[in-house]
Amino acid sequence: MLSYALRRIGLMVPSIIGIIVITFILTRVLPGDPALMITGEQALPEFVDKVRQQYGFDQPLLVQLWEYVKQLARGDLGFAWHTGHSVASDFVTRFPATLELTLAGMALALIVAVPLGILAATKQNSIFDHIARVLSFFGSAMPIFWLGLLLISLFYAKLGWLPAPVGRISGGINPPTHVTGLYVVDSLLSWDMIALKDSLLHLLMPAFCLSMGTMAIVTKMIRASMLEVIRQDFMRTARAKGLSRTAVIYKHGLINALIPTLTVVGLQFGYLLGGAVITETIFVWPGVGNYVTESILSADYAPIQAMTLISAVLYGVVNLLVELLYGVLDPRVRYE
Amino acid sequence: MTLLSIDNLAIEFAGPSGPVRVVDGISLSLGEGETLGIVGESGSGKSVTSLSVMRLLPEDQAAIVQGDIRLRGQSLVRLSEAEMRKVRGNRIAMIFQEPMTALNPVFKIGRQLTEAIRQHSRKSKREARKEAIELLGHVGIPLPEQIVNVYPHQLSGGMRQRVMIAMAMACDPELLIADEPTTALDVTIQAQILDLMRKLQRERGTAMLLITHDLGVVAETCDRVSVMYAGQIVEQGDVKTVFREPKHPYTAGLLKSVPQFTGEGKELHSIAGQVPHPSEFPAGCRFASRCPSRMDVCEKVDPAAYDFGDGHRCKCHLYGGRETNAGLA
């Protein structure tokens, strides 16, 4: 399995090279003159030219690409002038926010989707089945920005149940002592109940928004694969042993139904780790998605390229982990 | 003493245009330690009958609408689901056709066996595991201590069927239902599995209901046989009698279509046509359209069953007609 994992990591290299080249080209075709963005609209043309030379924006694209590759090879992700920090340090400060949001969203999605999918499959055409159908329809059809605004206007503006949808914690409350960077975990570790409550309340709406898509897909997947599994011969064998219908479904059926679902969950997780741009923007969540938006708006090449690269690598790694997990869940899958 | 008796059983499936009766008024009985074969083509209702004894018909699609199934006089049809669970795997066990798919692919053999053992006893995990190893050894699996730790896909079809048999025998059932237990296996393995089942049956005195389409298997294993056609039993009796003097044209046709090694390159006999779909069962004899001895009455009137003594019964107008003629003369 180890050699398989290493081989798979090796296979990621060509895709990473492709990603480096493509993001490089795509950022260059973005509208906006980066030198002008750095200096500001009112700057003297001589000064703008100087900045252009200094950053190498006047060089031919191939030369710029070569410089970029050399820089990456040194382990340097570049400098984000719009924040005034290196991209790496920006990433380190922002990634925990995205990770916390993603984990919360995924957890919420799975907590709802797995039982709902099972109930929808085992009690076909029951109320659960209808709920599952409506949920997967709305979950995949509803635009996140609209859902987000709806939630804000209801729970914050109208009912006032939730704090202002800005960031991870209210302004007046100190963030918990930094350990993992996940506020919920850190406030638990430092037993800071005020921070815990506040960060949980802040997490609720964005996590819900983020969970909708995954919830919809996973419910559908679990329902479909459970329906498939229920018809299998081994389920009948288990019933013939004298097991109850429920025991058969949860002991013998669930694990078999989870195997195909795992792929979808993995893909979603990897995808969301790259930063949920819309959700993070609506809730002013200081994560990677927000960072990418800012960078694009400021035509800041280095962070755009670096974040795309990081998302791609994360996606690849999560996919690999899912594949290896497959081998753990399904004994028929063995990696030589 | 009668162990299992099925009395005028009818089973209906939900169809697109109303219920469809796939098993229609079958009756049979099985004594302790006896082996009864149910033979028929696919679609004759034999598997549905066997599943109904276990009360494992697909709940939302099929239901017993008439008749009774009794185990030592106790009606299984009227048992609650919780009571029925105590019967399944404990007093009645079942082996299925496809050993490749009948075992859960993600659990080790040992776990699936101990589950069967512990379901109906208060044995500890360790005791159950020890017993599982013994059972595996008993069904002729080499190195049972190692086999408990492998997954089903690592075993051959024959080995998996042995595991299924071990699982069925785990609680020493009074009745073993085997639904085409050898159909999916190679011929050489078939013989081994049948031998094993017979051996276990003899040792433990288990009664067996053997569902098959293979007359050879019936001849080798069964004491009595019921021939099913289109949801009804058309002939039943002692295996030797039925095979030597088949009364029903269908039974006769089935026996004739068994390949024989006569040395001559004769063409195989076959019964023309197909089993009608349950929604298109005719009013008269259901075999009429394919029957070589068809008479006018066959298409209109459902024949009664005639007794030839020793429990040999046949549902055919050929014999009813004779009696009527005798009566007229």
XYZ file of C-alpha atoms in Angstrom:
665
model
C 0.000 0.000 0.000
C 2.893 2.352 0.782
C 4.482 1.837 -2.614
C 1.087 2.370 -4.207
C 0.683 5.647 -2.313
C 4.139 6.795 -3.338
C 3.465 5.918 -6.958
C 0.211 7.865 -6.836
C 1.995 10.873 -5.349
C 4.547 10.588 -8.150
C 1.714 10.610 -10.672
C 0.546 13.916 -9.210
C 3.717 15.643 -10.426
C 2.685 16.003 -14.098
C -0.708 17.412 -13.100
C 0.965 19.888 -10.771
C 3.255 21.038 -13.580
C 0.191 21.491 -15.784
C -1.557 23.474 -13.063
C 1.463 25.724 -12.587
C 1.571 26.559 -16.298
C -2.174 27.021 -16.710
C -2.686 29.232 -13.654
C 0.315 31.259 -14.691
C -1.166 31.904 -18.128
C -4.678 32.493 -16.807
C -3.555 35.091 -14.276
C -1.675 36.946 -17.041
C -4.785 37.175 -19.205
C -6.784 38.681 -16.325
C -7.739 42.251 -17.117
C -5.964 44.951 -15.140
C -2.378 46.147 -15.075
C -0.720 44.787 -11.932
C 1.868 47.581 -11.892
C -0.875 50.187 -11.984
C -2.746 48.362 -9.219
C 0.357 48.448 -7.030
C 1.142 52.090 -7.589
C -2.419 53.351 -7.741
C -4.242 55.065 -10.590
C -2.757 58.493 -9.868
C 0.914 57.468 -9.976
C 3.358 59.058 -12.405
C 3.962 56.921 -15.503
C 7.711 56.791 -14.765
C 6.998 55.342 -11.346
C 4.590 52.790 -12.800
C 7.255 51.755 -15.284
C 9.771 51.383 -12.519
C 7.462 49.122 -10.545
C 6.776 47.148 -13.722
C 10.492 46.581 -14.180
C 11.049 45.817 -10.546
C 8.423 43.032 -10.525
C 9.491 41.804 -13.951
C 6.088 42.447 -15.538
C 7.873 43.880 -18.598
C 9.710 40.609 -19.314
C 8.451 38.132 -21.947
C 5.934 35.614 -20.534
C 8.320 32.667 -20.892
C 10.960 34.445 -18.852
C 8.385 35.318 -16.203
C 7.240 31.700 -16.096
C 10.806 30.497 -15.709
C 11.374 32.943 -12.865
C 8.144 31.724 -11.235
C 9.170 28.071 -11.488
C 12.600 28.836 -10.040
C 10.962 30.666 -7.182
C 8.582 27.737 -6.490
C 11.510 25.353 -6.577
C 13.051 27.349 -3.732
C 9.847 26.713 -1.795
C 8.840 30.336 -2.102
C 5.194 30.923 -2.908
C 5.752 34.613 -3.553
C 4.768 37.866 -1.959
C 1.251 39.266 -1.749
C 1.688 42.998 -2.041
C -1.968 43.704 -1.288
C -1.564 42.321 2.236
C 2.102 43.106 2.623
C 2.936 39.539 3.712
C 4.379 36.503 2.051
C 1.731 34.271 0.516
C 2.851 31.402 2.740
C 2.253 33.340 5.945
C -1.108 34.592 4.640
C -2.073 31.032 3.891
C -1.076 29.821 7.341
C -3.217 32.478 9.022
C -6.232 31.939 6.764
C -6.295 28.220 6.171
C -7.544 27.269 9.673
C -10.650 29.398 9.090
C -11.390 27.559 5.857
C -10.605 24.202 7.438
C -12.935 24.885 10.360
C -15.723 25.978 8.038
C -15.223 22.980 5.764
C -15.157 20.507 8.633
C -18.281 22.033 10.167
C -20.062 22.055 6.811
C -19.109 18.472 6.032
C -20.088 17.283 9.510
C -23.453 19.005 9.245
C -24.010 17.555 5.781
C -23.164 14.011 6.856
C -25.163 14.154 10.082
C -28.252 14.932 8.044
C -27.521 13.106 4.800
C -26.486 9.661 6.044
C -29.537 8.893 8.195
C -31.871 10.621 5.767
C -30.483 8.692 2.813
C -30.830 5.398 4.671
C -34.395 6.143 5.772
C -35.330 7.274 2.275
C -34.059 3.998 0.842
C -35.440 1.653 3.479
C -38.809 3.359 3.749
C -39.398 4.174 0.121
C -42.140 6.696 -0.608
C -42.428 7.510 3.086
C -42.185 11.022 4.493
C -38.394 10.563 4.761
C -38.179 9.737 1.101
C -40.084 12.899 0.223
C -37.931 15.043 2.512
C -34.830 13.535 0.944
C -36.126 14.287 -2.521
C -37.032 17.904 -1.698
C -33.751 18.434 0.136
C -31.615 17.088 -2.663
C -33.540 19.182 -5.139
C -33.211 22.437 -3.210
C -29.711 21.640 -2.040
C -28.414 21.375 -5.550
C -30.634 24.022 -7.132
C -30.481 26.839 -4.572
C -27.735 29.419 -5.178
C -25.569 29.726 -2.081
C -25.433 33.539 -2.192
C -29.215 33.685 -2.120
C -29.522 31.141 0.691
C -26.834 32.990 2.631
C -28.561 36.354 2.323
C -31.889 34.763 3.249
C -30.407 33.237 6.389
C -28.782 36.531 7.367
C -31.944 38.557 6.900
C -33.949 36.038 8.918
C -31.685 34.953 11.767
C -29.626 38.089 12.163
C -31.714 41.010 10.917
C -35.224 39.859 11.781
C -35.009 37.434 14.678
C -31.669 38.586 16.048
C -30.827 35.032 17.153
C -27.391 34.991 15.612
C -24.522 37.510 15.850
C -23.636 39.815 12.953
C -22.458 37.642 10.066
C -18.981 39.080 9.996
C -15.984 36.847 10.593
C -15.407 34.028 13.005
C -15.918 35.719 16.340
C -17.514 38.961 17.586
C -15.310 42.030 17.807
C -15.596 42.362 21.568
C -14.524 38.803 22.308
C -10.946 37.613 22.361
C -10.194 34.692 20.094
C -9.094 31.608 22.039
C -5.411 30.884 22.573
C -3.981 29.686 19.269
C -3.314 25.952 19.201
C -4.871 24.483 16.070
C -6.306 27.681 14.624
C -9.794 26.160 14.723
C -11.644 28.470 17.113
C -14.102 25.820 18.291
C -11.329 23.352 19.073
C -9.042 25.982 20.598
C -11.742 27.410 22.839
C -12.530 23.894 24.023
C -8.852 23.241 24.685
C -8.513 26.432 26.694
C -11.983 25.906 28.215
C -13.100 29.342 27.073
C -16.873 28.970 27.018
C -17.565 32.513 25.893
C -15.361 32.150 22.840
C -16.777 28.679 22.187
C -20.367 29.864 22.172
C -19.631 32.900 20.063
C -17.523 31.069 17.499
C -20.116 28.307 17.222
C -22.846 30.861 16.583
C -20.683 32.508 13.941
C -20.021 29.155 12.341
C -23.665 28.122 12.126
C -24.917 30.024 9.080
C -21.881 29.715 6.815
C -21.496 26.033 7.676
C -25.141 25.451 6.861
C -24.776 27.265 3.529
C -21.709 25.270 2.696
C -23.287 21.983 3.726
C -26.291 22.258 1.419
C -24.585 21.096 -1.761
C -22.824 18.181 -0.106
C -25.937 17.270 1.869
C -27.917 17.045 -1.359
C -25.392 14.894 -3.189
C -24.638 12.596 -0.265
C -28.327 12.032 0.505
C -28.893 11.054 -3.102
C -25.827 8.812 -3.146
C -26.642 7.036 0.114
C -30.226 6.502 -0.961
C -29.206 5.090 -4.333
C -26.481 2.815 -3.043
C -28.614 1.654 -0.116
C -31.410 0.722 -2.529
C -28.825 -1.242 -4.458
C -27.447 -2.944 -1.354
C -30.861 -3.876 0.046
C -31.447 -6.083 -2.974
C -28.196 -7.981 -2.498
C -28.228 -11.662 -1.652
C -26.097 -11.262 1.453
C -28.771 -9.074 3.003
C -31.208 -11.961 2.628
C -28.616 -14.322 4.096
C -28.334 -12.077 7.135
C -32.123 -12.042 7.531
C -32.146 -15.833 7.194
C -29.817 -16.001 10.194
C -32.551 -14.389 12.263
C -31.277 -10.812 12.345
C -33.889 -8.077 12.440
C -34.452 -5.888 9.422
C -32.890 -2.917 11.215
C -29.840 -4.883 12.302
C -29.379 -6.133 8.747
C -29.586 -2.629 7.328
C -27.188 -1.029 9.793
C -24.774 -3.919 10.316
C -24.578 -5.393 6.856
C -25.998 -2.753 4.568
C -24.587 0.556 5.737
C -20.906 -0.180 5.309
C -21.525 -1.511 1.825
C -23.579 1.565 0.949
C -20.917 3.889 2.356
C -18.183 2.640 0.066
C -19.447 4.330 -3.122
C -20.504 7.405 -1.115
C -16.992 7.831 0.203
C -15.794 8.995 -3.209
C -18.317 11.791 -3.331
C -17.601 12.893 0.212
C -13.884 12.909 -0.506
C -14.260 14.933 -3.672
C -16.488 17.465 -1.939
C -14.115 17.763 0.989
C -11.107 18.302 -1.226
C -13.007 20.809 -3.271
C -14.238 22.805 -0.280
C -10.774 22.919 1.300
C -9.703 25.101 -1.600
C -11.908 27.773 -0.064
C -15.593 28.334 -0.529
C -15.365 31.646 -2.330
C -19.041 32.636 -2.252
C -19.808 31.519 1.283
C -16.674 33.095 2.678
C -17.408 36.337 0.864
C -21.004 36.596 2.099
C -20.086 35.922 5.715
C -16.793 37.853 5.539
C -15.099 34.662 6.656
C -11.350 35.270 6.824
C -10.447 32.091 4.971
C -8.696 31.087 1.799
C -11.720 31.710 -0.430
C -11.956 35.285 0.726
C -8.213 35.710 0.260
C -8.448 34.505 -3.339
C -11.265 36.949 -4.044
C -9.259 39.846 -2.639
C -6.224 38.792 -4.641
C -8.181 38.595 -7.887
C -9.767 41.990 -7.264
C -6.299 43.496 -6.679
C -4.763 41.635 -9.646
C -2.223 40.242 -7.211
C -0.665 37.450 -9.250
C 1.399 35.619 -6.653
C -1.399 34.677 -4.208
C -3.792 33.691 -7.032
C -1.222 31.326 -8.488
C -0.164 29.961 -5.150
C -3.697 29.374 -3.854
C -4.708 27.588 -7.045
C -1.658 25.402 -6.741
C -2.327 24.650 -3.082
C -5.995 23.805 -3.737
C -4.964 21.438 -6.491
C -2.432 19.681 -4.291
C -4.917 19.446 -1.400
C -7.515 18.040 -3.765
C -5.070 15.454 -5.021
C -3.973 14.464 -1.526
C -7.548 14.136 -0.252
C -8.371 12.004 -3.271
C -5.448 9.744 -2.566
C -6.511 9.416 1.073
C -10.022 8.489 -0.066
C -8.616 5.841 -2.339
C -6.529 4.369 0.454
C -9.534 4.460 2.776
C -11.412 2.514 0.128
C -8.915 -0.265 0.580
C -9.577 -0.239 4.322
C -13.382 -0.375 3.985
C -13.583 -2.768 1.070
C -11.380 -5.834 1.456
C -11.772 -6.620 -2.246
C -9.746 -3.527 -3.072
C -6.026 -4.124 -2.606
C -3.270 -1.831 -3.747
C -0.147 -3.576 -4.928
C -44.112 -37.049 12.767
C -44.757 -34.227 10.329
C -42.180 -31.505 10.719
C -43.316 -29.065 8.076
C -46.673 -28.935 6.439
C -47.771 -26.484 3.809
C -51.469 -26.352 3.337
C -53.210 -24.853 0.308
C -50.679 -22.017 0.179
C -51.173 -19.116 -2.216
C -48.764 -16.208 -2.705
C -49.475 -13.044 -4.591
C -47.100 -10.438 -5.964
C -48.115 -6.866 -6.608
C -48.276 -6.375 -10.354
C -48.844 -3.257 -12.440
C -52.473 -4.276 -13.020
C -53.425 -5.805 -9.698
C -52.064 -8.731 -7.714
C -50.574 -11.684 -9.549
C -50.855 -15.130 -8.006
C -47.504 -16.843 -8.468
C -48.102 -19.754 -6.104
C -51.570 -21.180 -6.180
C -52.860 -23.666 -3.643
C -49.876 -25.875 -3.023
C -49.838 -28.435 -0.239
C -46.972 -30.589 0.902
C -45.570 -32.130 4.007
C -42.170 -33.133 5.209
C -41.369 -35.594 7.953
C -38.455 -35.421 10.397
C -35.136 -36.168 8.767
C -36.809 -36.548 5.408
C -35.689 -34.905 2.174
C -38.251 -33.457 -0.167
C -37.263 -32.156 -3.564
C -39.227 -29.410 -5.273
C -38.517 -29.485 -8.990
C -39.626 -27.085 -11.637
C -38.521 -24.681 -14.316
C -37.615 -21.122 -13.459
C -40.806 -19.200 -12.863
C -42.670 -22.180 -11.457
C -42.813 -20.616 -8.001
C -40.458 -22.985 -6.210
C -38.108 -20.352 -4.826
C -40.997 -18.141 -3.756
C -42.444 -21.097 -1.874
C -39.173 -21.692 -0.063
C -38.806 -18.022 0.850
C -42.359 -17.967 2.187
C -41.474 -20.738 4.649
C -38.775 -18.430 6.023
C -41.216 -15.514 5.792
C -38.587 -13.697 3.738
C -40.724 -12.699 0.789
C -40.048 -9.075 -0.206
C -42.430 -7.368 2.224
C -43.845 -4.635 0.062
C -44.213 -6.789 -3.040
C -45.389 -10.234 -2.051
C -47.735 -11.705 0.507
C -49.203 -15.014 1.571
C -52.893 -14.606 0.782
C -54.210 -18.045 1.581
C -53.270 -21.223 3.360
C -50.902 -22.023 6.162
C -47.347 -23.138 6.810
C -46.848 -25.134 9.976
C -43.678 -26.196 11.745
C -44.504 -29.029 14.152
C -48.097 -27.920 14.042
C -47.325 -24.299 14.870
C -48.425 -21.821 12.234
C -45.501 -19.770 10.945
C -47.806 -17.471 9.007
C -49.338 -16.190 12.229
C -46.095 -15.651 14.118
C -45.072 -12.090 14.856
C -41.882 -10.852 13.214
C -40.027 -11.066 16.552
C -41.154 -14.672 17.063
C -40.303 -15.505 13.477
C -36.767 -14.206 14.033
C -36.307 -16.899 16.654
C -37.231 -19.504 14.058
C -35.021 -18.194 11.274
C -31.497 -19.524 11.400
C -32.372 -21.442 14.548
C -35.079 -23.978 13.696
C -35.149 -23.390 9.952
C -31.989 -22.449 8.091
C -31.481 -21.702 4.463
C -28.789 -22.060 1.827
C -29.024 -19.988 -1.301
C -28.135 -20.467 -4.914
C -25.339 -17.961 -5.356
C -22.481 -18.549 -2.959
C -20.635 -15.729 -4.698
C -23.076 -13.084 -3.523
C -24.721 -14.685 -0.488
C -21.892 -13.699 1.846
C -21.234 -10.114 2.848
C -18.113 -9.038 0.944
C -16.790 -6.698 3.631
C -16.852 -9.032 6.629
C -14.513 -11.895 7.390
C -15.862 -15.447 7.271
C -15.388 -15.839 11.020
C -17.479 -12.787 11.822
C -20.328 -13.935 9.584
C -20.308 -17.374 11.172
C -20.119 -16.206 14.766
C -22.964 -13.828 14.048
C -25.149 -16.803 13.109
C -24.051 -18.690 16.227
C -24.508 -15.826 18.668
C -27.848 -14.761 17.228
C -29.565 -17.716 18.873
C -27.338 -18.503 21.839
C -25.667 -16.754 24.711
C -22.195 -17.844 23.770
C -19.245 -15.512 24.253
C -17.331 -14.244 21.261
C -14.479 -16.597 22.011
C -16.752 -19.644 22.346
C -18.562 -18.719 19.146
C -15.281 -18.368 17.324
C -14.110 -21.747 18.524
C -17.380 -23.212 17.385
C -17.117 -21.466 14.014
C -13.720 -23.080 13.454
C -15.166 -26.478 14.383
C -18.077 -25.971 12.013
C -15.762 -25.027 9.170
C -13.696 -28.140 9.805
C -16.877 -30.164 9.832
C -17.948 -28.986 6.395
C -14.595 -30.041 4.997
C -12.782 -26.735 4.867
C -9.046 -27.196 5.245
C -7.187 -24.997 7.743
C -10.356 -23.608 9.346
C -8.306 -21.542 11.846
C -7.044 -19.518 8.908
C -10.241 -19.448 6.900
C -12.092 -17.583 9.676
C -9.752 -14.690 8.975
C -10.303 -14.397 5.245
C -12.899 -12.514 3.262
C -15.455 -14.247 1.023
C -13.796 -13.110 -2.209
C -10.667 -15.005 -1.255
C -12.558 -18.322 -1.408
C -13.748 -20.367 -4.369
C -17.446 -20.894 -5.072
C -17.397 -24.398 -3.622
C -15.659 -23.182 -0.451
C -18.144 -20.360 -0.050
C -21.031 -22.788 -0.367
C -19.397 -24.896 2.346
C -19.250 -21.755 4.499
C -22.942 -21.163 3.781
C -23.697 -24.730 4.838
C -21.650 -24.298 8.009
C -23.577 -21.109 8.722
C -26.915 -22.824 8.136
C -25.914 -25.707 10.400
C -24.629 -23.365 13.123
C -27.715 -23.664 15.321
C -28.514 -27.255 14.414
C -31.803 -26.523 12.636
C -34.640 -29.011 12.353
C -35.208 -28.009 8.754
C -32.733 -26.962 6.121
C -34.031 -25.248 3.013
C -31.595 -25.393 0.115
C -32.559 -23.270 -2.846
C -30.580 -24.522 -5.851
C -27.510 -25.068 -3.663
C -25.367 -26.534 -6.421
C -26.605 -24.754 -9.526
C -23.853 -22.157 -9.565
C -21.078 -24.681 -8.986
C -18.888 -26.847 -11.220
C -20.143 -30.391 -11.712
C -17.371 -31.984 -9.658
C -17.963 -29.531 -6.810
C -21.723 -30.131 -7.056
C -21.243 -33.773 -6.140
C -19.020 -32.854 -3.184
C -21.530 -30.349 -1.855
C -24.433 -32.774 -2.209
C -22.420 -35.472 -0.446
C -21.628 -33.045 2.346
C -25.255 -32.043 2.766
C -26.337 -35.665 2.864
C -23.633 -36.508 5.388
C -24.613 -33.666 7.720
C -28.256 -34.536 7.325
C -27.627 -38.128 8.297
C -25.476 -37.158 11.293
C -27.864 -34.585 12.659
C -31.205 -35.860 11.449
C -32.051 -32.581 9.758
C -34.976 -32.550 7.371
C -34.314 -30.916 4.050
C -36.358 -29.073 1.496
C -34.300 -29.092 -1.678
C -35.340 -26.716 -4.409
C -33.809 -27.520 -7.758
C -34.422 -27.766 -11.467
C -31.977 -30.647 -11.697
C -33.670 -34.039 -11.717
C -30.322 -35.738 -11.239
C -29.876 -33.949 -7.927
C -33.368 -35.026 -6.850
C -32.718 -38.657 -7.774
C -29.492 -38.650 -5.763
C -30.659 -36.851 -2.653
C -34.401 -36.903 -2.125
C -36.872 -39.303 -0.587
C -39.876 -37.657 -2.118
C -40.406 -35.130 -4.868
C -42.961 -32.463 -5.740
C -43.033 -31.296 -9.327
C -44.127 -27.694 -9.673
C -45.467 -26.082 -12.778
C -46.768 -22.529 -13.045
C -47.361 -22.080 -9.330
C -48.996 -25.429 -8.727
C -47.800 -28.868 -7.720
C -48.679 -31.097 -10.659
C -47.292 -34.341 -9.330
C -45.803 -35.570 -6.112
C -44.751 -38.811 -4.572
C -41.926 -41.117 -3.737
C -38.860 -40.301 -5.887
C -38.486 -43.872 -7.175
C -42.150 -44.182 -8.116
C -42.396 -40.789 -9.755
C -39.219 -41.305 -11.750
C -40.154 -44.832 -12.809
C -43.789 -44.139 -13.635
C -44.324 -40.443 -14.147
C -48.043 -39.786 -14.411
C -48.126 -36.148 -15.437
C -47.127 -35.374 -19.037
C -44.976 -32.523 -17.675
C -43.021 -34.831 -15.362
C -42.642 -37.293 -18.194
C -41.379 -34.512 -20.454
C -38.885 -33.329 -17.830
C -37.531 -36.844 -17.358
C -37.209 -37.311 -21.096
C -35.229 -34.096 -21.461
C -32.475 -35.300 -19.112
C -29.423 -36.050 -21.280
C -28.589 -39.784 -21.407
C -25.315 -41.360 -22.364
C -26.663 -43.855 -24.859
C -23.786 -43.492 -27.236
C -26.082 -42.502 -30.064
C -26.020 -38.874 -31.138
C -29.735 -38.439 -30.515
C -31.194 -34.991 -30.320
C -32.249 -33.949 -26.816
C -35.924 -34.003 -26.040
C -37.391 -30.655 -25.098
C -40.822 -29.446 -24.031
C -41.985 -26.919 -26.596
C -43.074 -23.490 -25.385
C -42.510 -21.700 -22.102
C -44.052 -21.454 -18.657
C -46.828 -18.863 -19.007
C -46.452 -15.620 -17.060
C -48.438 -15.675 -13.792
C -50.714 -12.925 -15.090
C -51.615 -15.101 -18.069
C -52.362 -18.395 -16.388
C -55.228 -20.044 -18.292
C -58.463 -21.087 -16.641
C -57.966 -24.769 -17.392
C -54.835 -26.828 -16.960
C -51.811 -24.537 -16.980
C -49.727 -27.028 -18.902
C -52.366 -27.534 -21.594
C -50.766 -25.344 -24.248
C -47.521 -27.345 -24.086
C -49.025 -30.762 -23.389
C -48.597 -33.583 -25.945
C -51.717 -35.375 -24.620
C -53.970 -32.330 -24.594
C -57.743 -32.932 -24.690
C -60.600 -30.473 -25.100
C -61.411 -30.490 -21.422
C -57.862 -29.418 -20.502
C -58.277 -25.878 -21.774
C -61.522 -25.267 -19.890
C -61.394 -27.080 -16.595
C -58.663 -27.005 -13.984
C -57.892 -30.673 -13.279
C -58.230 -32.151 -9.810
C -55.469 -34.139 -8.146
C -55.776 -37.932 -8.377
C -54.279 -40.310 -5.882
C -52.417 -43.406 -7.079
C -51.734 -44.689 -3.603
C -48.622 -44.259 -1.404
C -48.964 -40.502 -1.600
C -48.355 -40.473 -5.344
C -50.682 -37.780 -6.629
C -51.048 -36.181 -10.014
C -53.091 -33.239 -11.203
C -54.160 -34.194 -14.724
C -57.357 -34.842 -16.704
C -55.852 -37.979 -18.249
C -56.685 -39.896 -15.105
C -59.887 -38.102 -14.242
C -61.143 -38.870 -17.750
C -60.568 -42.581 -17.241
C -62.619 -42.610 -14.083
C -65.438 -40.705 -15.750
C -65.466 -43.198 -18.615
C -65.542 -46.085 -16.182
C -68.448 -44.449 -14.445
C -70.374 -44.116 -17.685
C -69.907 -47.758 -18.644
